[in-house]
Amino acid sequence: MLKVNQLSQLRETTSQTAGPYVHIGLAPKFAGFDIFENNFDNVVAGPEAKGQRIRIEGRVIDGSGTPLRDVLIECWQANAAGKYRHPADRQDKDVDPAFRGWGRACSDFESGVFTFETIKPGAVEGRNGSVMAPHVNLWIVARGINIGLNTRMYFSDERAANAADPILNMIEWEVRRQTLIGQRAESGAQEGAAVYRFDIHLQGPQETVFFDI
């Protein structure tokens, strides 16, 4: 049994934070290590997946306004019909075999930008018959973040659906809801895919809403 004076001398170890080894363990190819036969990547929906093709891009920004360059982000979402590719989703909707529904991306080591190639999700049936607006779920981890952060990105061109979304309406301050809205770019579409920009702020006046799940 450790004594109190011994506890005061213990130091934090690398196993207590997400980095600097997070890329080697979870996205080795991005870090330059080709050690897995099948690597996870940022393609959430294959080229044959049904729905409107989109590209999500953004940065994770710290309290000083500096983009982080060693972030790992996971994305999971419903398909164009609003159904997750998971056995727990029992909605009577079609499963798209070309839709993986999950992806993993790393921020660029130079610019700090992360990207996901996917399709725009459909509305999802929630509890008690409520309907959630189209959204993607994001999980963020980086050096110095001891517990992964969970958030969502909604779509700026889904105003009516966003206004009725039960999760967004749980956020008391409307200005805080805006931190969860990805903005459709007026230009910059790539290979026919609409681009949505979504920056995640860890701290500060623009701090993104995070979920305790």
PDB file of C-alpha atoms in Angstrom:
ATOM      1  CA  MET A   1       0.000   0.000   0.000  1.00  0.00           C
ATOM      2  CA  LEU A   2       1.290   3.451  -0.937  1.00  0.00           C
ATOM      3  CA  LYS A   3       1.717   6.029   1.775  1.00  0.00           C
ATOM      4  CA  VAL A   4       0.632   9.645   1.356  1.00  0.00           C
ATOM      5  CA  ASN A   5       4.201  10.919   1.045  1.00  0.00           C
ATOM      6  CA  GLN A   6       4.844   8.350  -1.688  1.00  0.00           C
ATOM      7  CA  LEU A   7       1.795   9.453  -3.676  1.00  0.00           C
ATOM      8  CA  SER A   8       3.043  13.019  -3.778  1.00  0.00           C
ATOM      9  CA  GLN A   9       6.188  11.866  -5.587  1.00  0.00           C
ATOM     10  CA  LEU A  10       4.489   9.925  -8.388  1.00  0.00           C
ATOM     11  CA  ARG A  11       4.826  11.451 -11.852  1.00  0.00           C
ATOM     12  CA  GLU A  12       2.484  11.350 -14.819  1.00  0.00           C
ATOM     13  CA  THR A  13       3.400   8.675 -17.359  1.00  0.00           C
ATOM     14  CA  THR A  14       2.789   8.539 -21.096  1.00  0.00           C
ATOM     15  CA  SER A  15      -0.010   5.996 -20.599  1.00  0.00           C
ATOM     16  CA  GLN A  16      -2.126   8.692 -18.955  1.00  0.00           C
ATOM     17  CA  THR A  17      -2.316  10.928 -22.024  1.00  0.00           C
ATOM     18  CA  ALA A  18      -3.255  10.378 -25.641  1.00  0.00           C
ATOM     19  CA  GLY A  19       0.149  11.283 -27.051  1.00  0.00           C
ATOM     20  CA  PRO A  20       2.707  11.616 -28.353  1.00  0.00           C
ATOM     21  CA  TYR A  21       2.218   7.957 -29.390  1.00  0.00           C
ATOM     22  CA  VAL A  22      -1.422   8.190 -30.483  1.00  0.00           C
ATOM     23  CA  HIS A  23      -0.599   8.225 -34.214  1.00  0.00           C
ATOM     24  CA  ILE A  24       1.762   5.267 -34.021  1.00  0.00           C
ATOM     25  CA  GLY A  25      -0.835   3.166 -32.209  1.00  0.00           C
ATOM     26  CA  LEU A  26      -4.028   4.249 -33.966  1.00  0.00           C
ATOM     27  CA  ALA A  27      -3.006   5.707 -37.327  1.00  0.00           C
ATOM     28  CA  PRO A  28       0.493   4.357 -38.018  1.00  0.00           C
ATOM     29  CA  LYS A  29       0.414   4.865 -41.790  1.00  0.00           C
ATOM     30  CA  PHE A  30      -0.235   8.569 -41.302  1.00  0.00           C
ATOM     31  CA  ALA A  31       2.821   8.699 -39.040  1.00  0.00           C
ATOM     32  CA  GLY A  32       4.948   6.904 -41.618  1.00  0.00           C
ATOM     33  CA  PHE A  33       4.729   3.361 -40.220  1.00  0.00           C
ATOM     34  CA  ASP A  34       3.224   0.814 -42.648  1.00  0.00           C
ATOM     35  CA  ILE A  35       2.639  -1.944 -40.101  1.00  0.00           C
ATOM     36  CA  PHE A  36      -1.039  -2.903 -40.602  1.00  0.00           C
ATOM     37  CA  GLU A  37      -2.421  -4.881 -43.527  1.00  0.00           C
ATOM     38  CA  ASN A  38      -5.631  -2.856 -43.371  1.00  0.00           C
ATOM     39  CA  ASN A  39      -5.366   0.759 -42.266  1.00  0.00           C
ATOM     40  CA  PHE A  40      -8.249   2.890 -41.056  1.00  0.00           C
ATOM     41  CA  ASP A  41      -8.666   6.104 -43.002  1.00  0.00           C
ATOM     42  CA  ASN A  42     -10.853   9.178 -43.386  1.00  0.00           C
ATOM     43  CA  VAL A  43     -13.178   7.684 -46.044  1.00  0.00           C
ATOM     44  CA  VAL A  44     -16.492   7.141 -44.264  1.00  0.00           C
ATOM     45  CA  ALA A  45     -18.494   6.339 -47.407  1.00  0.00           C
ATOM     46  CA  GLY A  46     -17.114   4.488 -50.424  1.00  0.00           C
ATOM     47  CA  PRO A  47     -17.553   5.759 -53.988  1.00  0.00           C
ATOM     48  CA  GLU A  48     -20.657   3.587 -54.512  1.00  0.00           C
ATOM     49  CA  ALA A  49     -22.442   4.784 -51.361  1.00  0.00           C
ATOM     50  CA  LYS A  50     -25.853   6.358 -51.885  1.00  0.00           C
ATOM     51  CA  GLY A  51     -26.365  10.023 -51.072  1.00  0.00           C
ATOM     52  CA  GLN A  52     -24.885  13.470 -51.608  1.00  0.00           C
ATOM     53  CA  ARG A  53     -21.113  13.353 -51.459  1.00  0.00           C
ATOM     54  CA  ILE A  54     -19.532  15.816 -49.054  1.00  0.00           C
ATOM     55  CA  ARG A  55     -16.149  16.672 -47.639  1.00  0.00           C
ATOM     56  CA  ILE A  56     -15.767  17.815 -44.033  1.00  0.00           C
ATOM     57  CA  GLU A  57     -12.673  19.827 -43.219  1.00  0.00           C
ATOM     58  CA  GLY A  58     -11.602  21.797 -40.186  1.00  0.00           C
ATOM     59  CA  ARG A  59      -9.047  22.343 -37.459  1.00  0.00           C
ATOM     60  CA  VAL A  60      -8.868  21.754 -33.721  1.00  0.00           C
ATOM     61  CA  ILE A  61      -7.890  25.034 -32.046  1.00  0.00           C
ATOM     62  CA  ASP A  62      -6.595  25.519 -28.501  1.00  0.00           C
ATOM     63  CA  GLY A  63      -7.357  28.345 -26.069  1.00  0.00           C
ATOM     64  CA  SER A  64      -4.625  30.571 -27.516  1.00  0.00           C
ATOM     65  CA  GLY A  65      -6.086  30.320 -31.023  1.00  0.00           C
ATOM     66  CA  THR A  66      -3.372  27.950 -32.249  1.00  0.00           C
ATOM     67  CA  PRO A  67      -4.366  25.004 -34.475  1.00  0.00           C
ATOM     68  CA  LEU A  68      -3.200  21.664 -33.056  1.00  0.00           C
ATOM     69  CA  ARG A  69      -1.158  19.574 -35.458  1.00  0.00           C
ATOM     70  CA  ASP A  70      -1.158  16.195 -33.741  1.00  0.00           C
ATOM     71  CA  VAL A  71      -4.892  15.536 -33.380  1.00  0.00           C
ATOM     72  CA  LEU A  72      -6.656  12.264 -34.120  1.00  0.00           C
ATOM     73  CA  ILE A  73     -10.393  12.437 -34.852  1.00  0.00           C
ATOM     74  CA  GLU A  74     -12.923   9.663 -35.355  1.00  0.00           C
ATOM     75  CA  CYS A  75     -16.224  10.189 -37.143  1.00  0.00           C
ATOM     76  CA  TRP A  76     -19.336   8.017 -37.168  1.00  0.00           C
ATOM     77  CA  GLN A  77     -22.671   8.801 -38.744  1.00  0.00           C
ATOM     78  CA  ALA A  78     -25.881   7.485 -40.266  1.00  0.00           C
ATOM     79  CA  ASN A  79     -26.229   6.799 -43.975  1.00  0.00           C
ATOM     80  CA  ALA A  80     -28.306   8.863 -46.409  1.00  0.00           C
ATOM     81  CA  ALA A  81     -31.470   7.131 -45.177  1.00  0.00           C
ATOM     82  CA  GLY A  82     -30.684   7.986 -41.549  1.00  0.00           C
ATOM     83  CA  LYS A  83     -29.611   4.503 -40.447  1.00  0.00           C
ATOM     84  CA  TYR A  84     -26.386   3.611 -38.636  1.00  0.00           C
ATOM     85  CA  ARG A  85     -24.443   0.573 -39.780  1.00  0.00           C
ATOM     86  CA  HIS A  86     -24.678  -1.044 -36.374  1.00  0.00           C
ATOM     87  CA  PRO A  87     -26.866  -3.888 -35.058  1.00  0.00           C
ATOM     88  CA  ALA A  88     -28.157  -1.657 -32.258  1.00  0.00           C
ATOM     89  CA  ASP A  89     -29.888   0.552 -34.847  1.00  0.00           C
ATOM     90  CA  ARG A  90     -33.250  -1.160 -35.277  1.00  0.00           C
ATOM     91  CA  GLN A  91     -34.872   1.468 -37.481  1.00  0.00           C
ATOM     92  CA  ASP A  92     -36.814   0.021 -40.399  1.00  0.00           C
ATOM     93  CA  LYS A  93     -34.541   1.649 -42.968  1.00  0.00           C
ATOM     94  CA  ASP A  94     -32.264   0.304 -45.674  1.00  0.00           C
ATOM     95  CA  VAL A  95     -28.625  -0.568 -44.964  1.00  0.00           C
ATOM     96  CA  ASP A  96     -26.204   0.645 -47.628  1.00  0.00           C
ATOM     97  CA  PRO A  97     -23.486  -2.007 -48.149  1.00  0.00           C
ATOM     98  CA  ALA A  98     -21.154   0.610 -49.683  1.00  0.00           C
ATOM     99  CA  PHE A  99     -21.396   2.792 -46.596  1.00  0.00           C
ATOM    100  CA  ARG A 100     -18.890   2.072 -43.814  1.00  0.00           C
ATOM    101  CA  GLY A 101     -20.252   4.719 -41.455  1.00  0.00           C
ATOM    102  CA  TRP A 102     -17.032   5.266 -39.531  1.00  0.00           C
ATOM    103  CA  GLY A 103     -13.679   6.869 -40.257  1.00  0.00           C
ATOM    104  CA  ARG A 104     -10.469   8.024 -38.612  1.00  0.00           C
ATOM    105  CA  ALA A 105      -8.474  11.106 -39.598  1.00  0.00           C
ATOM    106  CA  CYS A 106      -5.409  12.936 -38.367  1.00  0.00           C
ATOM    107  CA  SER A 107      -4.717  16.627 -38.635  1.00  0.00           C
ATOM    108  CA  ASP A 108      -2.059  17.604 -41.121  1.00  0.00           C
ATOM    109  CA  PHE A 109       1.286  18.028 -39.378  1.00  0.00           C
ATOM    110  CA  GLU A 110       1.863  21.348 -41.169  1.00  0.00           C
ATOM    111  CA  SER A 111      -1.542  23.045 -41.488  1.00  0.00           C
ATOM    112  CA  GLY A 112      -3.496  21.315 -38.712  1.00  0.00           C
ATOM    113  CA  VAL A 113      -6.398  20.615 -41.114  1.00  0.00           C
ATOM    114  CA  PHE A 114      -8.338  17.331 -40.875  1.00  0.00           C
ATOM    115  CA  THR A 115     -10.702  15.999 -43.537  1.00  0.00           C
ATOM    116  CA  PHE A 116     -13.399  13.349 -43.954  1.00  0.00           C
ATOM    117  CA  GLU A 117     -14.771  12.060 -47.259  1.00  0.00           C
ATOM    118  CA  THR A 118     -18.346  10.930 -46.818  1.00  0.00           C
ATOM    119  CA  ILE A 119     -21.994  11.499 -47.734  1.00  0.00           C
ATOM    120  CA  LYS A 120     -24.498  13.773 -46.069  1.00  0.00           C
ATOM    121  CA  PRO A 121     -26.411  11.730 -43.468  1.00  0.00           C
ATOM    122  CA  GLY A 122     -30.169  11.570 -43.228  1.00  0.00           C
ATOM    123  CA  ALA A 123     -32.287  12.459 -40.209  1.00  0.00           C
ATOM    124  CA  VAL A 124     -32.162   9.871 -37.416  1.00  0.00           C
ATOM    125  CA  GLU A 125     -35.049   8.702 -35.273  1.00  0.00           C
ATOM    126  CA  GLY A 126     -34.301   9.328 -31.610  1.00  0.00           C
ATOM    127  CA  ARG A 127     -35.967   8.338 -28.389  1.00  0.00           C
ATOM    128  CA  ASN A 128     -39.710   8.692 -27.913  1.00  0.00           C
ATOM    129  CA  GLY A 129     -40.244   9.197 -31.635  1.00  0.00           C
ATOM    130  CA  SER A 130     -38.192  12.396 -31.815  1.00  0.00           C
ATOM    131  CA  VAL A 131     -36.202  13.099 -34.966  1.00  0.00           C
ATOM    132  CA  MET A 132     -32.617  14.330 -34.881  1.00  0.00           C
ATOM    133  CA  ALA A 133     -31.377  16.620 -37.630  1.00  0.00           C
ATOM    134  CA  PRO A 134     -28.655  15.285 -39.952  1.00  0.00           C
ATOM    135  CA  HIS A 135     -25.346  15.291 -38.087  1.00  0.00           C
ATOM    136  CA  VAL A 136     -22.025  13.522 -37.704  1.00  0.00           C
ATOM    137  CA  ASN A 137     -20.534  12.440 -34.379  1.00  0.00           C
ATOM    138  CA  LEU A 138     -16.900  13.276 -33.661  1.00  0.00           C
ATOM    139  CA  TRP A 139     -14.408  12.034 -31.077  1.00  0.00           C
ATOM    140  CA  ILE A 140     -11.234  14.064 -30.551  1.00  0.00           C
ATOM    141  CA  VAL A 141      -8.006  13.009 -28.883  1.00  0.00           C
ATOM    142  CA  ALA A 142      -4.546  14.609 -28.825  1.00  0.00           C
ATOM    143  CA  ARG A 143      -1.485  15.082 -26.704  1.00  0.00           C
ATOM    144  CA  GLY A 144      -2.547  16.627 -23.396  1.00  0.00           C
ATOM    145  CA  ILE A 145      -6.180  15.443 -23.664  1.00  0.00           C
ATOM    146  CA  ASN A 146      -6.552  12.733 -21.036  1.00  0.00           C
ATOM    147  CA  ILE A 147     -10.139  11.802 -21.917  1.00  0.00           C
ATOM    148  CA  GLY A 148     -11.411  11.890 -25.512  1.00  0.00           C
ATOM    149  CA  LEU A 149     -13.847  14.699 -26.291  1.00  0.00           C
ATOM    150  CA  ASN A 150     -17.212  13.978 -27.936  1.00  0.00           C
ATOM    151  CA  THR A 151     -19.089  16.477 -30.047  1.00  0.00           C
ATOM    152  CA  ARG A 152     -21.315  16.736 -33.125  1.00  0.00           C
ATOM    153  CA  MET A 153     -21.390  18.641 -36.375  1.00  0.00           C
ATOM    154  CA  TYR A 154     -24.738  19.722 -37.793  1.00  0.00           C
ATOM    155  CA  PHE A 155     -25.228  21.313 -41.217  1.00  0.00           C
ATOM    156  CA  SER A 156     -25.794  25.012 -41.883  1.00  0.00           C
ATOM    157  CA  ASP A 157     -28.189  24.286 -44.765  1.00  0.00           C
ATOM    158  CA  GLU A 158     -30.538  22.243 -42.527  1.00  0.00           C
ATOM    159  CA  ARG A 159     -31.970  25.173 -40.579  1.00  0.00           C
ATOM    160  CA  ALA A 160     -35.501  23.841 -40.136  1.00  0.00           C
ATOM    161  CA  ALA A 161     -34.284  20.429 -38.987  1.00  0.00           C
ATOM    162  CA  ASN A 162     -31.698  22.032 -36.671  1.00  0.00           C
ATOM    163  CA  ALA A 163     -34.347  24.241 -35.071  1.00  0.00           C
ATOM    164  CA  ALA A 164     -36.352  21.130 -34.112  1.00  0.00           C
ATOM    165  CA  ASP A 165     -33.403  18.956 -33.070  1.00  0.00           C
ATOM    166  CA  PRO A 166     -33.864  17.734 -29.463  1.00  0.00           C
ATOM    167  CA  ILE A 167     -30.118  17.725 -28.697  1.00  0.00           C
ATOM    168  CA  LEU A 168     -29.473  21.237 -29.982  1.00  0.00           C
ATOM    169  CA  ASN A 169     -32.475  22.466 -28.034  1.00  0.00           C
ATOM    170  CA  MET A 170     -30.991  21.111 -24.815  1.00  0.00           C
ATOM    171  CA  ILE A 171     -28.289  23.800 -25.114  1.00  0.00           C
ATOM    172  CA  GLU A 172     -29.730  26.808 -23.310  1.00  0.00           C
ATOM    173  CA  TRP A 173     -27.758  29.562 -25.024  1.00  0.00           C
ATOM    174  CA  GLU A 174     -28.491  29.777 -28.732  1.00  0.00           C
ATOM    175  CA  VAL A 175     -25.068  31.267 -29.433  1.00  0.00           C
ATOM    176  CA  ARG A 176     -23.513  28.083 -28.026  1.00  0.00           C
ATOM    177  CA  ARG A 177     -25.555  25.976 -30.442  1.00  0.00           C
ATOM    178  CA  GLN A 178     -23.764  27.687 -33.289  1.00  0.00           C
ATOM    179  CA  THR A 179     -20.499  26.037 -32.231  1.00  0.00           C
ATOM    180  CA  LEU A 180     -21.971  22.752 -33.522  1.00  0.00           C
ATOM    181  CA  ILE A 181     -22.897  24.011 -37.002  1.00  0.00           C
ATOM    182  CA  GLY A 182     -20.634  23.161 -39.930  1.00  0.00           C
ATOM    183  CA  GLN A 183     -20.734  25.896 -42.555  1.00  0.00           C
ATOM    184  CA  ARG A 184     -21.239  24.971 -46.175  1.00  0.00           C
ATOM    185  CA  ALA A 185     -18.561  26.626 -48.277  1.00  0.00           C
ATOM    186  CA  GLU A 186     -19.735  28.815 -51.141  1.00  0.00           C
ATOM    187  CA  SER A 187     -16.819  27.544 -53.179  1.00  0.00           C
ATOM    188  CA  GLY A 188     -14.188  24.861 -52.932  1.00  0.00           C
ATOM    189  CA  ALA A 189     -16.255  21.816 -53.911  1.00  0.00           C
ATOM    190  CA  GLN A 190     -13.932  18.976 -54.821  1.00  0.00           C
ATOM    191  CA  GLU A 191     -14.816  16.350 -57.424  1.00  0.00           C
ATOM    192  CA  GLY A 192     -18.510  17.132 -57.103  1.00  0.00           C
ATOM    193  CA  ALA A 193     -18.547  16.985 -53.289  1.00  0.00           C
ATOM    194  CA  ALA A 194     -19.901  19.886 -51.244  1.00  0.00           C
ATOM    195  CA  VAL A 195     -17.479  21.147 -48.590  1.00  0.00           C
ATOM    196  CA  TYR A 196     -18.474  21.846 -44.991  1.00  0.00           C
ATOM    197  CA  ARG A 197     -16.010  23.624 -42.728  1.00  0.00           C
ATOM    198  CA  PHE A 198     -16.047  22.896 -39.010  1.00  0.00           C
ATOM    199  CA  ASP A 199     -13.442  24.162 -36.554  1.00  0.00           C
ATOM    200  CA  ILE A 200     -13.394  22.677 -33.052  1.00  0.00           C
ATOM    201  CA  HIS A 201     -12.366  25.086 -30.282  1.00  0.00           C
ATOM    202  CA  LEU A 202     -11.117  23.438 -27.104  1.00  0.00           C
ATOM    203  CA  GLN A 203     -11.291  26.581 -24.957  1.00  0.00           C
ATOM    204  CA  GLY A 204     -12.031  30.281 -25.136  1.00  0.00           C
ATOM    205  CA  PRO A 205     -15.085  32.369 -26.084  1.00  0.00           C
ATOM    206  CA  GLN A 206     -15.835  30.124 -29.091  1.00  0.00           C
ATOM    207  CA  GLU A 207     -15.438  26.866 -27.154  1.00  0.00           C
ATOM    208  CA  THR A 208     -17.268  24.025 -28.880  1.00  0.00           C
ATOM    209  CA  VAL A 209     -20.036  22.244 -26.974  1.00  0.00           C
ATOM    210  CA  PHE A 210     -18.819  18.813 -25.861  1.00  0.00           C
ATOM    211  CA  PHE A 211     -21.005  15.935 -24.684  1.00  0.00           C
ATOM    212  CA  ASP A 212     -20.594  13.772 -21.605  1.00  0.00           C
ATOM    213  CA  ILE A 213     -21.412  10.291 -22.963  1.00  0.00           C
TER     214      ILE A 213
END
